[in-house]
Amino acid sequence: MPIEDVKPEEAAEKPELPSISQSSSRQVTFSEPTESSAKVLQAEEVASLYADSASPPRIIEEILRYPPGFLLQFAGLCKPPPGLDFKDGDVAEDEMDEKVFRRRIIALLNKLTPDNIDVVSDDLIAWGDKSAQETDGRILRTLIELVVDKAVDEPKWIKAYTELCLRIISKTSDSVKDHNLRMVNGEYPSGGHLARKYLLQKCQGDFERGWKVTMPEAKQTDEFYEAVKIKRRGLGLVEFIGELYIADVLTVDIIKSCLRRLLSNIKTPEDEVLQSMMKLLATVGKKMDVPANKDEMDLYFSRIRSMTTNDLLDSRVRMLLMNSMELRQRKWQGRDSQEAPQTIAQLHEELEPTPDALSSRNMFDALMDEDESPECASTKEQLTSEEIRAKVKTAIDKCISQQSDTQLVAAFKGIGETNYRTALSQTVDTIMDRRPDQVEQALGAVSALAKHNLLTEDAMTAVFAEYSDQLEDLVMDVPHALKFFGMLMAACGIPIARVSESLGKLATKVDVLRPPAMSVVSAYLKHAIKTDGEAQTQKAVEDAGFDVAQYLCADYRSDADIKKTLALQDLLCLFPKYA
């Protein structure tokens, strides 16, 4: 029955209501409905929870009104007040408990954005400073380890996590010490020096453990995605190490040591090691490649140059190595495909509509036919590249999620004919960043563009030729870029007679062992066979007088070499004269 219904004669004499801030040694027992155990709570502890409250919960007042043990007879009706979970007699969570502070730190890291980094970093530093109450720096070490783990898992946020590390190092209280460590002078490391030491230990430990993994043959399985995650974390780690060097947290000697280890085996190196080496060079190269380090950098690239002719290496890896050499020749000016996180203010500035954009557009614009009004067409001519990219990305996302080929066509019509070339370029760029299975799904939407004759051959050829200039740089971040590019060319319906024109300058780069244009052409022909059939594709090759030898290295154009290359690519059926 409710507490208010207790009859005076049934209850013991009630004392006067004490002040909420008043201490008391009384104990109030909360019994479970099963009566298997009793949870004891000091009344003074309950009062202290609401010491600053002008109106404490009614249940608190009622508890304090009755003598000890009286409420036991109502065990099935009594519950702790909302928001309080009294476990094992605890009033509040023990912040020094590892489960508690790990959960709180992770929750703060999940909230980190460019907008709130000032507030969140101060809260995280406050948690790290709680290590002043211990002698082993346990909380601060956990904080550093969790920051590193988040950084390698989320490469787009690496710069934000680097900035967070700088703030932790500069603001950690000197009262935080680790008595298990000693400096040269015999003192315990403390404050920012200790935070930096934990950071170095974490990065060194993860780097030395490595991230070699055997990719399973079966794709789209849990094992496959776990292996991909491990490789991604490895690349994220070396990039984070590079960013720490750029921020002057790590010294150049540490980076040199990492590069020497990654380049120690040039005869039978592992793919993961080489990719990590190239990622680290791409990150630190601009700062590190100075006259003071010239001899060391020359040594690195002499080893890289020797590996480009190593037949034991996969052709894709050799191409990546050559891209690293070209990146240095261009003074480390490469294509950065990762978009840094933006603040809300920056997003509002980008998305703020112009007065013209608000005039007459409505939700049905994307579904209008070609006989749309001149006013709407005029509005579409004013779309920016960012607006077009956003529309294209949304359409491609829907094509993939809904397995529909019509969304992209509708988006193009909504964008307007004057923006078709820009839209196609953004389409290619957007699809390039997708997983292989998503690219396969998106190709149907691209083919639909060709079926609706939205772009002329000249326009498509010009777009692909222009995009091909950045293709080699893109391979650094998208290993399948050359393959995707060839598949997109075929899906757009570019005739085989205009393949060379669509490749632009890439078609003339045949002075390397594995010319990139050949990888594009192979993907183009394979997709053509898949969609048009072998017989029709072979006829198109013959009618166009297509010469595949022009895309091979100049030193490997004999009939035997051409036959071997075509056989490896399963394309010998298209060129019977080499069979």
Coordinates of C-alpha atoms in Angstrom, one line a residue:
M1 CA 0.0 0.0 0.0
P2 CA 1.2 3.6 -0.5
I3 CA 3.2 5.2 2.2
E4 CA 0.6 7.9 2.5
D5 CA -2.0 5.3 3.5
V6 CA -0.1 4.0 6.5
K7 CA -2.3 4.5 9.6
P8 CA -0.7 6.3 12.5
E9 CA -1.4 3.4 14.9
E10 CA 0.3 1.0 12.6
A11 CA 3.5 2.9 12.4
A12 CA 6.1 3.8 15.0
E13 CA 6.2 7.3 16.2
K14 CA 7.6 9.5 13.4
P15 CA 10.5 11.8 14.2
E16 CA 10.6 15.4 13.0
L17 CA 11.6 15.8 9.4
P18 CA 15.4 16.4 9.3
S19 CA 17.0 18.9 7.0
I20 CA 18.1 17.4 3.7
S21 CA 21.7 18.5 4.4
Q22 CA 21.6 17.2 7.9
S23 CA 23.7 14.1 8.6
S24 CA 22.3 11.0 10.2
S25 CA 23.7 7.6 11.1
R26 CA 20.4 5.9 10.5
Q27 CA 20.3 3.1 7.9
V28 CA 17.4 2.5 5.5
T29 CA 17.1 -0.9 4.0
F30 CA 15.9 -1.5 0.4
S31 CA 14.7 -5.1 0.1
E32 CA 14.3 -6.8 -3.2
P33 CA 10.8 -8.2 -4.0
T34 CA 12.3 -11.6 -3.7
E35 CA 13.6 -10.8 -0.3
S36 CA 16.8 -12.6 -1.2
S37 CA 19.0 -9.7 -0.1
A38 CA 18.8 -6.3 1.5
K39 CA 20.5 -3.2 0.2
V40 CA 21.6 -0.8 2.9
L41 CA 22.0 2.9 2.3
Q42 CA 23.1 5.5 4.8
A43 CA 20.5 8.2 5.2
E44 CA 23.2 10.9 5.4
E45 CA 24.6 9.7 2.0
V46 CA 21.1 10.0 0.5
A47 CA 20.9 13.5 1.9
S48 CA 24.3 14.5 0.5
L49 CA 23.1 13.6 -3.0
Y50 CA 20.4 16.3 -2.7
A51 CA 22.3 18.8 -0.5
D52 CA 22.0 21.4 -3.3
S53 CA 18.5 20.6 -4.3
A54 CA 15.7 23.0 -3.4
S55 CA 13.1 20.3 -3.9
P56 CA 14.4 16.7 -3.4
P57 CA 12.3 13.8 -4.7
R58 CA 9.3 12.9 -2.5
I59 CA 10.6 9.5 -1.9
I60 CA 13.7 10.9 -0.2
E61 CA 11.6 13.0 2.1
E62 CA 9.5 10.0 3.0
I63 CA 12.5 7.7 3.6
L64 CA 13.9 10.2 6.1
R65 CA 10.6 10.5 8.0
Y66 CA 10.4 7.0 9.2
P67 CA 12.5 5.1 11.7
P68 CA 15.0 2.4 10.7
G69 CA 13.5 -0.8 9.5
F70 CA 10.0 0.5 9.3
L71 CA 9.9 0.3 5.4
L72 CA 11.0 -3.3 5.3
Q73 CA 7.3 -4.4 5.6
F74 CA 6.7 -2.6 2.2
A75 CA 9.7 -4.2 0.5
G76 CA 7.7 -5.1 -2.6
L77 CA 6.6 -1.5 -3.1
C78 CA 9.8 0.4 -2.4
K79 CA 12.2 1.2 -5.2
P80 CA 15.2 3.5 -5.5
P81 CA 14.3 7.0 -6.8
P82 CA 14.5 7.5 -10.6
G83 CA 18.1 7.9 -11.8
L84 CA 19.7 6.2 -8.8
D85 CA 20.7 2.6 -9.1
F86 CA 22.0 1.5 -5.8
K87 CA 24.2 -1.5 -6.4
D88 CA 26.1 -3.2 -3.6
G89 CA 25.4 -0.3 -1.3
D90 CA 27.2 2.3 -3.5
V91 CA 25.7 5.7 -3.8
A92 CA 27.7 6.7 -6.9
E93 CA 30.1 5.0 -9.3
D94 CA 33.7 4.7 -8.2
E95 CA 35.5 6.9 -10.7
M96 CA 38.8 5.1 -10.0
D97 CA 37.3 1.8 -11.1
E98 CA 38.7 0.9 -14.5
K99 CA 35.3 -0.1 -16.1
V100 CA 33.9 3.3 -15.0
F101 CA 36.6 5.6 -16.3
R102 CA 37.1 3.6 -19.5
R103 CA 33.4 4.0 -20.3
R104 CA 33.4 7.7 -19.5
I105 CA 36.5 8.4 -21.6
I106 CA 35.1 6.4 -24.6
A107 CA 31.9 8.3 -24.3
L108 CA 33.7 11.6 -24.4
L109 CA 35.9 10.5 -27.4
N110 CA 32.7 9.6 -29.3
K111 CA 31.5 13.1 -28.8
L112 CA 34.6 14.7 -30.2
T113 CA 34.0 17.1 -33.2
P114 CA 35.9 20.1 -34.6
D115 CA 33.2 22.3 -32.9
N116 CA 33.6 21.0 -29.4
I117 CA 37.2 19.9 -29.2
D118 CA 37.9 22.7 -26.6
V119 CA 35.3 21.4 -24.2
V120 CA 35.8 17.7 -24.8
S121 CA 39.6 17.9 -24.5
D122 CA 39.3 19.7 -21.2
D123 CA 37.0 17.0 -19.9
L124 CA 39.4 14.3 -21.1
I125 CA 42.3 16.1 -19.5
A126 CA 40.4 16.3 -16.2
W127 CA 40.0 12.5 -16.3
G128 CA 43.7 12.1 -17.0
D129 CA 44.5 14.4 -14.0
K130 CA 42.6 11.9 -11.7
S131 CA 45.8 9.8 -11.9
A132 CA 47.2 12.2 -9.4
Q133 CA 45.3 10.1 -6.8
E134 CA 47.3 7.0 -7.9
T135 CA 51.0 6.1 -8.3
D136 CA 51.0 4.2 -11.6
G137 CA 49.3 6.7 -13.9
R138 CA 46.6 4.1 -14.8
I139 CA 43.9 6.5 -15.9
L140 CA 46.2 8.7 -17.9
R141 CA 47.7 5.7 -19.7
T142 CA 44.3 4.4 -20.5
L143 CA 43.3 7.8 -21.9
I144 CA 46.3 7.8 -24.2
E145 CA 45.8 4.3 -25.4
L146 CA 42.1 4.9 -26.2
V147 CA 43.0 8.1 -28.1
V148 CA 45.5 6.1 -30.3
D149 CA 43.0 3.3 -30.9
K150 CA 40.4 5.8 -32.0
A151 CA 42.9 7.6 -34.3
V152 CA 44.0 4.4 -36.2
D153 CA 40.3 3.3 -36.5
E154 CA 39.1 6.7 -37.9
P155 CA 41.7 8.0 -40.4
K156 CA 39.6 11.0 -41.3
W157 CA 39.9 12.2 -37.8
I158 CA 43.6 11.7 -37.4
K159 CA 44.4 15.4 -37.4
A160 CA 41.8 16.0 -34.6
Y161 CA 43.2 13.2 -32.5
T162 CA 46.7 14.6 -33.1
E163 CA 45.5 18.0 -31.8
L164 CA 44.0 16.2 -28.8
C165 CA 47.3 14.5 -28.0
L166 CA 49.0 17.9 -28.1
R167 CA 46.5 19.4 -25.7
I168 CA 46.9 16.4 -23.3
I169 CA 50.7 16.7 -23.3
S170 CA 50.6 20.5 -22.7
K171 CA 47.9 20.6 -20.0
T172 CA 48.3 17.4 -18.0
S173 CA 48.9 18.3 -14.3
D174 CA 52.5 17.8 -13.0
S175 CA 50.9 16.1 -10.0
V176 CA 50.3 13.1 -12.1
K177 CA 53.3 10.7 -11.7
D178 CA 54.2 7.1 -12.4
H179 CA 56.3 5.5 -9.7
N180 CA 57.0 2.5 -11.9
L181 CA 59.1 4.6 -14.3
R182 CA 62.4 6.5 -13.7
M183 CA 64.0 9.3 -15.7
V184 CA 67.8 9.6 -16.1
N185 CA 68.0 11.9 -13.2
G186 CA 66.2 9.4 -11.0
E187 CA 63.0 11.3 -10.7
Y188 CA 59.5 10.0 -11.6
P189 CA 58.2 11.3 -15.0
S190 CA 55.2 13.5 -14.5
G191 CA 52.6 15.7 -16.3
G192 CA 53.1 16.2 -20.0
H193 CA 56.4 14.4 -20.1
L194 CA 54.6 11.3 -18.7
A195 CA 51.7 11.7 -21.2
R196 CA 54.2 11.8 -24.1
K197 CA 56.1 8.8 -22.8
Y198 CA 52.8 6.8 -22.7
L199 CA 52.1 7.9 -26.2
L200 CA 55.5 6.8 -27.5
Q201 CA 55.1 3.4 -25.7
K202 CA 51.7 2.8 -27.2
C203 CA 52.7 3.7 -30.8
Q204 CA 56.0 1.7 -30.5
G205 CA 54.2 -1.3 -29.1
D206 CA 51.6 -1.4 -31.9
F207 CA 54.2 -0.7 -34.6
E208 CA 56.5 -3.5 -33.5
R209 CA 53.6 -6.0 -33.2
G210 CA 52.9 -5.3 -36.9
W211 CA 49.7 -6.0 -38.7
K212 CA 50.4 -8.8 -41.1
V213 CA 47.3 -10.7 -42.0
T214 CA 46.3 -13.4 -44.6
M215 CA 43.4 -12.3 -46.6
P216 CA 40.8 -15.1 -46.9
E217 CA 39.8 -16.2 -50.3
A218 CA 36.0 -15.9 -49.5
K219 CA 35.0 -12.3 -49.6
Q220 CA 32.1 -10.6 -47.9
T221 CA 32.6 -12.8 -44.8
D222 CA 33.3 -11.8 -41.2
E223 CA 36.9 -13.1 -41.6
F224 CA 37.4 -11.0 -44.7
Y225 CA 36.2 -7.8 -43.2
E226 CA 38.2 -8.5 -40.0
A227 CA 41.3 -8.8 -42.1
V228 CA 40.5 -5.6 -44.0
K229 CA 40.1 -3.9 -40.6
I230 CA 43.5 -5.0 -39.4
K231 CA 45.1 -3.7 -42.6
R232 CA 43.3 -0.4 -42.3
R233 CA 44.4 0.0 -38.7
G234 CA 48.0 -0.6 -39.8
L235 CA 47.9 2.1 -42.4
G236 CA 46.1 4.3 -39.9
L237 CA 48.8 3.8 -37.3
V238 CA 51.7 4.8 -39.6
E239 CA 49.7 7.8 -40.8
F240 CA 49.1 8.8 -37.1
I241 CA 52.8 8.4 -36.4
G242 CA 53.5 10.7 -39.3
E243 CA 51.1 13.3 -38.1
L244 CA 52.7 13.2 -34.6
Y245 CA 56.0 13.9 -36.3
I246 CA 54.5 16.8 -38.2
A247 CA 53.2 18.2 -34.9
D248 CA 56.7 17.8 -33.4
V249 CA 55.6 15.2 -30.9
L250 CA 57.9 12.6 -32.4
T251 CA 61.5 13.3 -33.5
V252 CA 62.9 12.8 -37.0
D253 CA 65.1 10.0 -35.6
I254 CA 62.0 8.0 -34.7
I255 CA 60.6 8.3 -38.2
K256 CA 63.9 7.3 -39.7
S257 CA 63.9 4.2 -37.5
C258 CA 60.4 3.3 -38.7
L259 CA 61.4 3.7 -42.4
R260 CA 64.6 1.7 -42.0
R261 CA 62.6 -1.2 -40.5
L262 CA 59.9 -1.0 -43.2
L263 CA 62.6 -1.0 -45.9
S264 CA 64.9 -3.6 -44.4
N265 CA 63.8 -6.4 -46.7
I266 CA 63.7 -5.4 -50.4
K267 CA 64.0 -8.8 -51.9
T268 CA 60.9 -10.5 -50.5
P269 CA 59.0 -7.7 -48.8
E270 CA 55.4 -8.2 -47.6
D271 CA 52.7 -6.1 -49.3
E272 CA 51.4 -4.7 -46.0
V273 CA 54.9 -3.5 -45.0
L274 CA 55.4 -1.7 -48.4
Q275 CA 52.0 -0.1 -48.2
S276 CA 52.7 1.2 -44.7
M277 CA 56.1 2.5 -45.8
M278 CA 54.5 4.4 -48.7
K279 CA 51.8 5.8 -46.5
L280 CA 54.3 7.0 -44.0
L281 CA 56.5 8.6 -46.7
A282 CA 53.4 10.3 -48.2
T283 CA 52.6 11.7 -44.7
V284 CA 56.0 13.0 -43.6
G285 CA 57.8 13.5 -46.9
K286 CA 57.1 17.2 -47.3
K287 CA 58.5 18.0 -43.9
M288 CA 61.3 15.4 -43.8
D289 CA 62.7 15.8 -47.4
V290 CA 65.0 18.7 -46.6
P291 CA 68.8 19.1 -47.2
A292 CA 69.6 17.9 -43.7
N293 CA 68.0 14.5 -44.5
K294 CA 68.8 14.3 -48.2
D295 CA 71.3 11.4 -47.9
E296 CA 68.8 9.4 -45.8
M297 CA 65.9 10.1 -48.2
D298 CA 68.1 9.2 -51.2
L299 CA 68.9 5.9 -49.6
Y300 CA 65.2 5.1 -49.1
F301 CA 64.3 5.9 -52.7
S302 CA 67.2 3.9 -54.1
R303 CA 65.8 0.9 -52.3
I304 CA 62.3 1.8 -53.6
R305 CA 63.7 2.1 -57.2
S306 CA 65.3 -1.3 -57.0
M307 CA 62.0 -2.9 -55.9
T308 CA 60.1 -1.5 -58.9
T309 CA 62.0 -4.1 -61.1
N310 CA 61.4 -7.0 -58.6
D311 CA 59.3 -9.5 -60.5
L312 CA 58.4 -11.2 -57.2
L313 CA 56.3 -8.3 -56.3
D314 CA 52.7 -7.8 -57.5
S315 CA 52.4 -5.4 -60.4
R316 CA 50.0 -3.3 -58.4
V317 CA 52.6 -2.9 -55.6
R318 CA 55.3 -2.0 -58.1
M319 CA 53.0 0.7 -59.5
L320 CA 52.4 2.1 -56.1
L321 CA 56.2 2.3 -55.5
M322 CA 56.6 4.2 -58.8
N323 CA 53.9 6.6 -57.6
S324 CA 55.9 7.2 -54.4
M325 CA 58.9 8.1 -56.6
E326 CA 56.8 10.5 -58.7
L327 CA 55.3 12.0 -55.6
R328 CA 58.8 13.1 -54.5
Q329 CA 59.5 14.4 -57.9
R330 CA 56.4 16.6 -57.6
K331 CA 57.7 18.0 -54.3
W332 CA 55.2 15.9 -52.4
Q333 CA 52.2 17.6 -54.0
G334 CA 49.7 14.7 -54.4
R335 CA 46.0 14.2 -54.5
D336 CA 44.5 14.2 -51.0
S337 CA 41.2 12.2 -51.3
Q338 CA 40.3 12.4 -47.7
E339 CA 38.0 15.3 -46.8
A340 CA 38.8 16.7 -43.3
P341 CA 35.9 16.9 -40.8
Q342 CA 34.1 20.2 -40.9
T343 CA 32.6 22.4 -38.2
I344 CA 28.9 23.0 -38.2
A345 CA 29.6 26.7 -39.1
Q346 CA 31.5 25.5 -42.2
L347 CA 28.7 23.1 -43.2
H348 CA 26.1 25.9 -42.8
E349 CA 28.2 28.2 -45.0
E350 CA 28.4 25.5 -47.7
L351 CA 24.8 24.6 -47.6
E352 CA 23.3 28.0 -47.2
P353 CA 21.0 28.5 -50.2
T354 CA 21.2 31.5 -52.5
P355 CA 18.1 33.6 -53.1
D356 CA 17.8 32.3 -56.7
A357 CA 18.0 28.7 -55.4
L358 CA 14.9 29.3 -53.3
S359 CA 12.8 30.8 -56.1
S360 CA 10.9 28.1 -57.8
R361 CA 12.5 24.7 -57.1
N362 CA 10.4 22.0 -55.5
M363 CA 10.7 18.3 -54.6
F364 CA 9.6 17.2 -58.1
D365 CA 12.4 18.9 -60.0
A366 CA 14.4 15.7 -60.3
L367 CA 11.5 13.9 -62.0
M368 CA 10.8 16.5 -64.6
D369 CA 11.2 15.7 -68.3
E370 CA 13.3 17.6 -70.8
D371 CA 10.4 19.9 -71.6
E372 CA 10.8 21.7 -68.2
S373 CA 10.3 25.4 -67.7
P374 CA 13.0 28.0 -68.7
E375 CA 12.9 29.3 -65.1
C376 CA 13.9 26.0 -63.6
A377 CA 16.6 25.5 -66.3
S378 CA 18.0 28.8 -65.4
T379 CA 18.2 27.9 -61.8
K380 CA 20.1 24.7 -62.5
E381 CA 22.7 26.6 -64.5
Q382 CA 23.7 28.2 -61.2
L383 CA 24.4 25.0 -59.3
T384 CA 27.9 24.9 -57.8
S385 CA 30.2 21.9 -58.0
E386 CA 29.6 21.1 -54.4
E387 CA 25.8 21.1 -54.9
I388 CA 26.2 18.8 -57.9
R389 CA 28.4 16.5 -56.0
A390 CA 25.9 16.3 -53.1
K391 CA 23.0 15.4 -55.5
V392 CA 25.1 12.8 -57.4
K393 CA 26.3 11.2 -54.1
T394 CA 22.7 11.0 -52.8
A395 CA 21.6 9.4 -56.1
I396 CA 24.4 6.8 -56.1
D397 CA 23.7 5.9 -52.4
K398 CA 20.1 5.3 -53.3
C399 CA 21.1 3.2 -56.4
I400 CA 23.2 1.0 -54.2
S401 CA 20.8 0.7 -51.3
Q402 CA 17.7 0.3 -53.4
Q403 CA 19.4 -1.6 -56.2
S404 CA 17.8 0.7 -58.7
D405 CA 19.3 2.2 -61.9
T406 CA 16.8 5.1 -62.2
Q407 CA 17.9 7.4 -59.4
L408 CA 21.1 8.6 -61.1
V409 CA 19.2 9.4 -64.4
A410 CA 16.6 11.4 -62.4
A411 CA 19.4 13.3 -60.6
F412 CA 21.0 14.2 -63.9
K413 CA 17.7 15.5 -65.3
G414 CA 17.2 17.5 -62.2
I415 CA 20.7 19.0 -62.4
G416 CA 20.2 20.2 -65.9
E417 CA 21.9 19.6 -69.2
T418 CA 24.3 22.4 -68.8
N419 CA 25.8 20.6 -65.8
Y420 CA 26.0 17.1 -67.3
R421 CA 29.7 17.1 -67.8
T422 CA 30.4 18.2 -64.2
A423 CA 27.9 15.7 -62.9
L424 CA 29.6 12.9 -64.8
S425 CA 33.0 13.9 -63.4
Q426 CA 31.5 13.9 -59.9
T427 CA 29.9 10.5 -60.6
V428 CA 33.2 9.0 -61.5
D429 CA 34.9 10.5 -58.5
T430 CA 32.2 9.4 -56.1
I431 CA 32.1 5.8 -57.4
M432 CA 35.9 5.5 -57.1
D433 CA 35.8 5.7 -53.3
R434 CA 33.4 2.8 -53.0
R435 CA 33.9 -0.9 -52.2
P436 CA 34.3 -3.2 -55.2
D437 CA 30.8 -4.7 -54.6
Q438 CA 29.3 -1.2 -54.5
V439 CA 31.1 -0.2 -57.7
E440 CA 29.5 -3.3 -59.4
Q441 CA 26.1 -2.1 -58.2
A442 CA 26.6 1.5 -59.3
L443 CA 27.7 0.5 -62.9
G444 CA 24.1 -0.3 -63.8
A445 CA 23.1 3.3 -63.0
V446 CA 26.0 4.6 -65.1
S447 CA 24.9 2.4 -68.0
A448 CA 21.4 3.9 -67.7
L449 CA 22.9 7.3 -68.4
A450 CA 24.2 6.0 -71.7
K451 CA 20.9 4.4 -72.6
H452 CA 19.1 7.7 -72.1
N453 CA 21.7 9.4 -74.3
L454 CA 22.2 12.2 -71.7
L455 CA 25.8 12.8 -72.8
T456 CA 27.5 12.7 -76.1
E457 CA 30.6 10.6 -76.9
D458 CA 32.7 13.8 -77.1
A459 CA 31.5 14.9 -73.7
M460 CA 32.2 11.6 -72.0
T461 CA 35.6 11.2 -73.7
A462 CA 36.6 14.7 -72.5
V463 CA 35.5 14.0 -68.9
F464 CA 37.4 10.7 -68.7
A465 CA 40.5 12.2 -70.4
E466 CA 40.5 15.0 -67.9
Y467 CA 40.0 12.7 -64.9
S468 CA 42.7 10.3 -66.0
D469 CA 45.4 13.0 -65.1
Q470 CA 44.8 12.3 -61.4
L471 CA 44.4 8.6 -61.7
E472 CA 47.9 7.5 -60.8
D473 CA 47.8 9.6 -57.6
L474 CA 44.4 8.1 -56.8
V475 CA 45.9 4.6 -56.8
M476 CA 47.7 5.4 -53.6
D477 CA 44.4 5.6 -51.7
V478 CA 42.2 3.4 -54.0
P479 CA 44.2 0.3 -55.1
H480 CA 41.5 -0.7 -57.6
A481 CA 41.3 2.8 -59.2
L482 CA 42.6 1.7 -62.6
K483 CA 40.2 -1.3 -62.7
F484 CA 37.2 0.9 -61.6
F485 CA 38.1 3.5 -64.2
G486 CA 38.1 1.0 -67.1
M487 CA 34.8 -0.5 -65.9
L488 CA 33.2 3.0 -65.8
M489 CA 34.4 3.8 -69.3
A490 CA 32.8 0.6 -70.6
A491 CA 29.6 1.3 -68.6
C492 CA 29.3 4.8 -70.1
G493 CA 29.4 3.2 -73.5
I494 CA 32.6 4.8 -74.7
P495 CA 33.4 3.0 -78.0
I496 CA 36.6 1.0 -78.2
A497 CA 37.8 3.3 -81.0
R498 CA 37.9 6.2 -78.5
V499 CA 39.5 4.4 -75.6
S500 CA 43.0 5.9 -76.2
E501 CA 41.4 9.4 -76.4
S502 CA 39.6 8.8 -73.1
L503 CA 42.8 7.7 -71.4
G504 CA 44.5 11.1 -72.1
K505 CA 48.1 11.3 -71.2
L506 CA 47.9 8.0 -69.4
A507 CA 47.9 6.2 -72.7
T508 CA 51.4 7.4 -73.5
K509 CA 53.0 6.3 -70.2
V510 CA 54.5 3.0 -71.5
D511 CA 58.1 3.4 -70.2
V512 CA 57.4 1.3 -67.1
L513 CA 57.1 -2.4 -66.7
R514 CA 53.4 -2.4 -66.1
P515 CA 51.9 0.6 -67.9
P516 CA 48.8 1.8 -66.0
A517 CA 46.8 2.2 -69.2
M518 CA 46.9 -1.6 -69.8
S519 CA 45.2 -2.2 -66.4
V520 CA 42.4 0.2 -67.5
V521 CA 42.0 -1.4 -70.9
S522 CA 41.9 -4.9 -69.4
A523 CA 39.1 -3.8 -67.1
Y524 CA 37.3 -2.1 -70.0
L525 CA 37.4 -5.2 -72.2
K526 CA 36.4 -7.6 -69.4
H527 CA 33.3 -5.4 -68.6
A528 CA 32.5 -5.3 -72.3
I529 CA 32.6 -9.1 -72.5
K530 CA 30.4 -9.3 -69.4
T531 CA 27.7 -6.9 -70.7
D532 CA 27.8 -7.4 -74.5
G533 CA 29.2 -10.9 -74.8
E534 CA 32.4 -12.2 -76.2
A535 CA 31.4 -12.4 -79.9
Q536 CA 30.1 -8.8 -80.0
T537 CA 33.2 -7.4 -78.2
Q538 CA 35.6 -9.3 -80.5
K539 CA 33.8 -7.8 -83.5
A540 CA 34.1 -4.3 -82.0
V541 CA 37.8 -4.9 -81.5
E542 CA 38.3 -6.0 -85.1
D543 CA 36.1 -3.2 -86.6
A544 CA 38.1 -0.6 -84.7
G545 CA 41.4 -2.1 -85.6
F546 CA 42.2 -2.0 -81.9
D547 CA 45.9 -2.6 -81.1
V548 CA 46.5 -3.7 -77.5
A549 CA 50.2 -3.7 -78.0
Q550 CA 50.3 0.1 -77.8
Y551 CA 49.5 -0.1 -74.1
L552 CA 52.3 -2.5 -73.2
C553 CA 55.9 -1.6 -72.2
A554 CA 58.0 -0.8 -75.2
D555 CA 60.4 -3.6 -74.3
Y556 CA 57.6 -6.2 -74.1
R557 CA 55.7 -6.0 -77.4
S558 CA 56.7 -9.2 -79.1
D559 CA 54.0 -11.6 -80.1
A560 CA 55.0 -13.9 -77.3
D561 CA 54.9 -11.2 -74.7
I562 CA 51.5 -9.9 -75.9
K563 CA 50.1 -13.5 -75.9
K564 CA 51.4 -14.0 -72.4
T565 CA 49.8 -10.7 -71.2
L566 CA 46.5 -11.4 -72.8
A567 CA 46.4 -14.9 -71.4
L568 CA 47.0 -13.7 -67.9
Q569 CA 44.2 -11.2 -68.3
D570 CA 41.8 -13.8 -69.9
L571 CA 41.5 -11.7 -73.0
L572 CA 43.2 -13.9 -75.6
C573 CA 39.7 -14.7 -77.0
L574 CA 39.4 -11.2 -78.3
F575 CA 42.7 -11.3 -80.2
P576 CA 42.8 -14.6 -82.2
K577 CA 45.9 -13.6 -84.1
Y578 CA 47.9 -14.0 -80.9
A579 CA 46.2 -17.2 -79.8

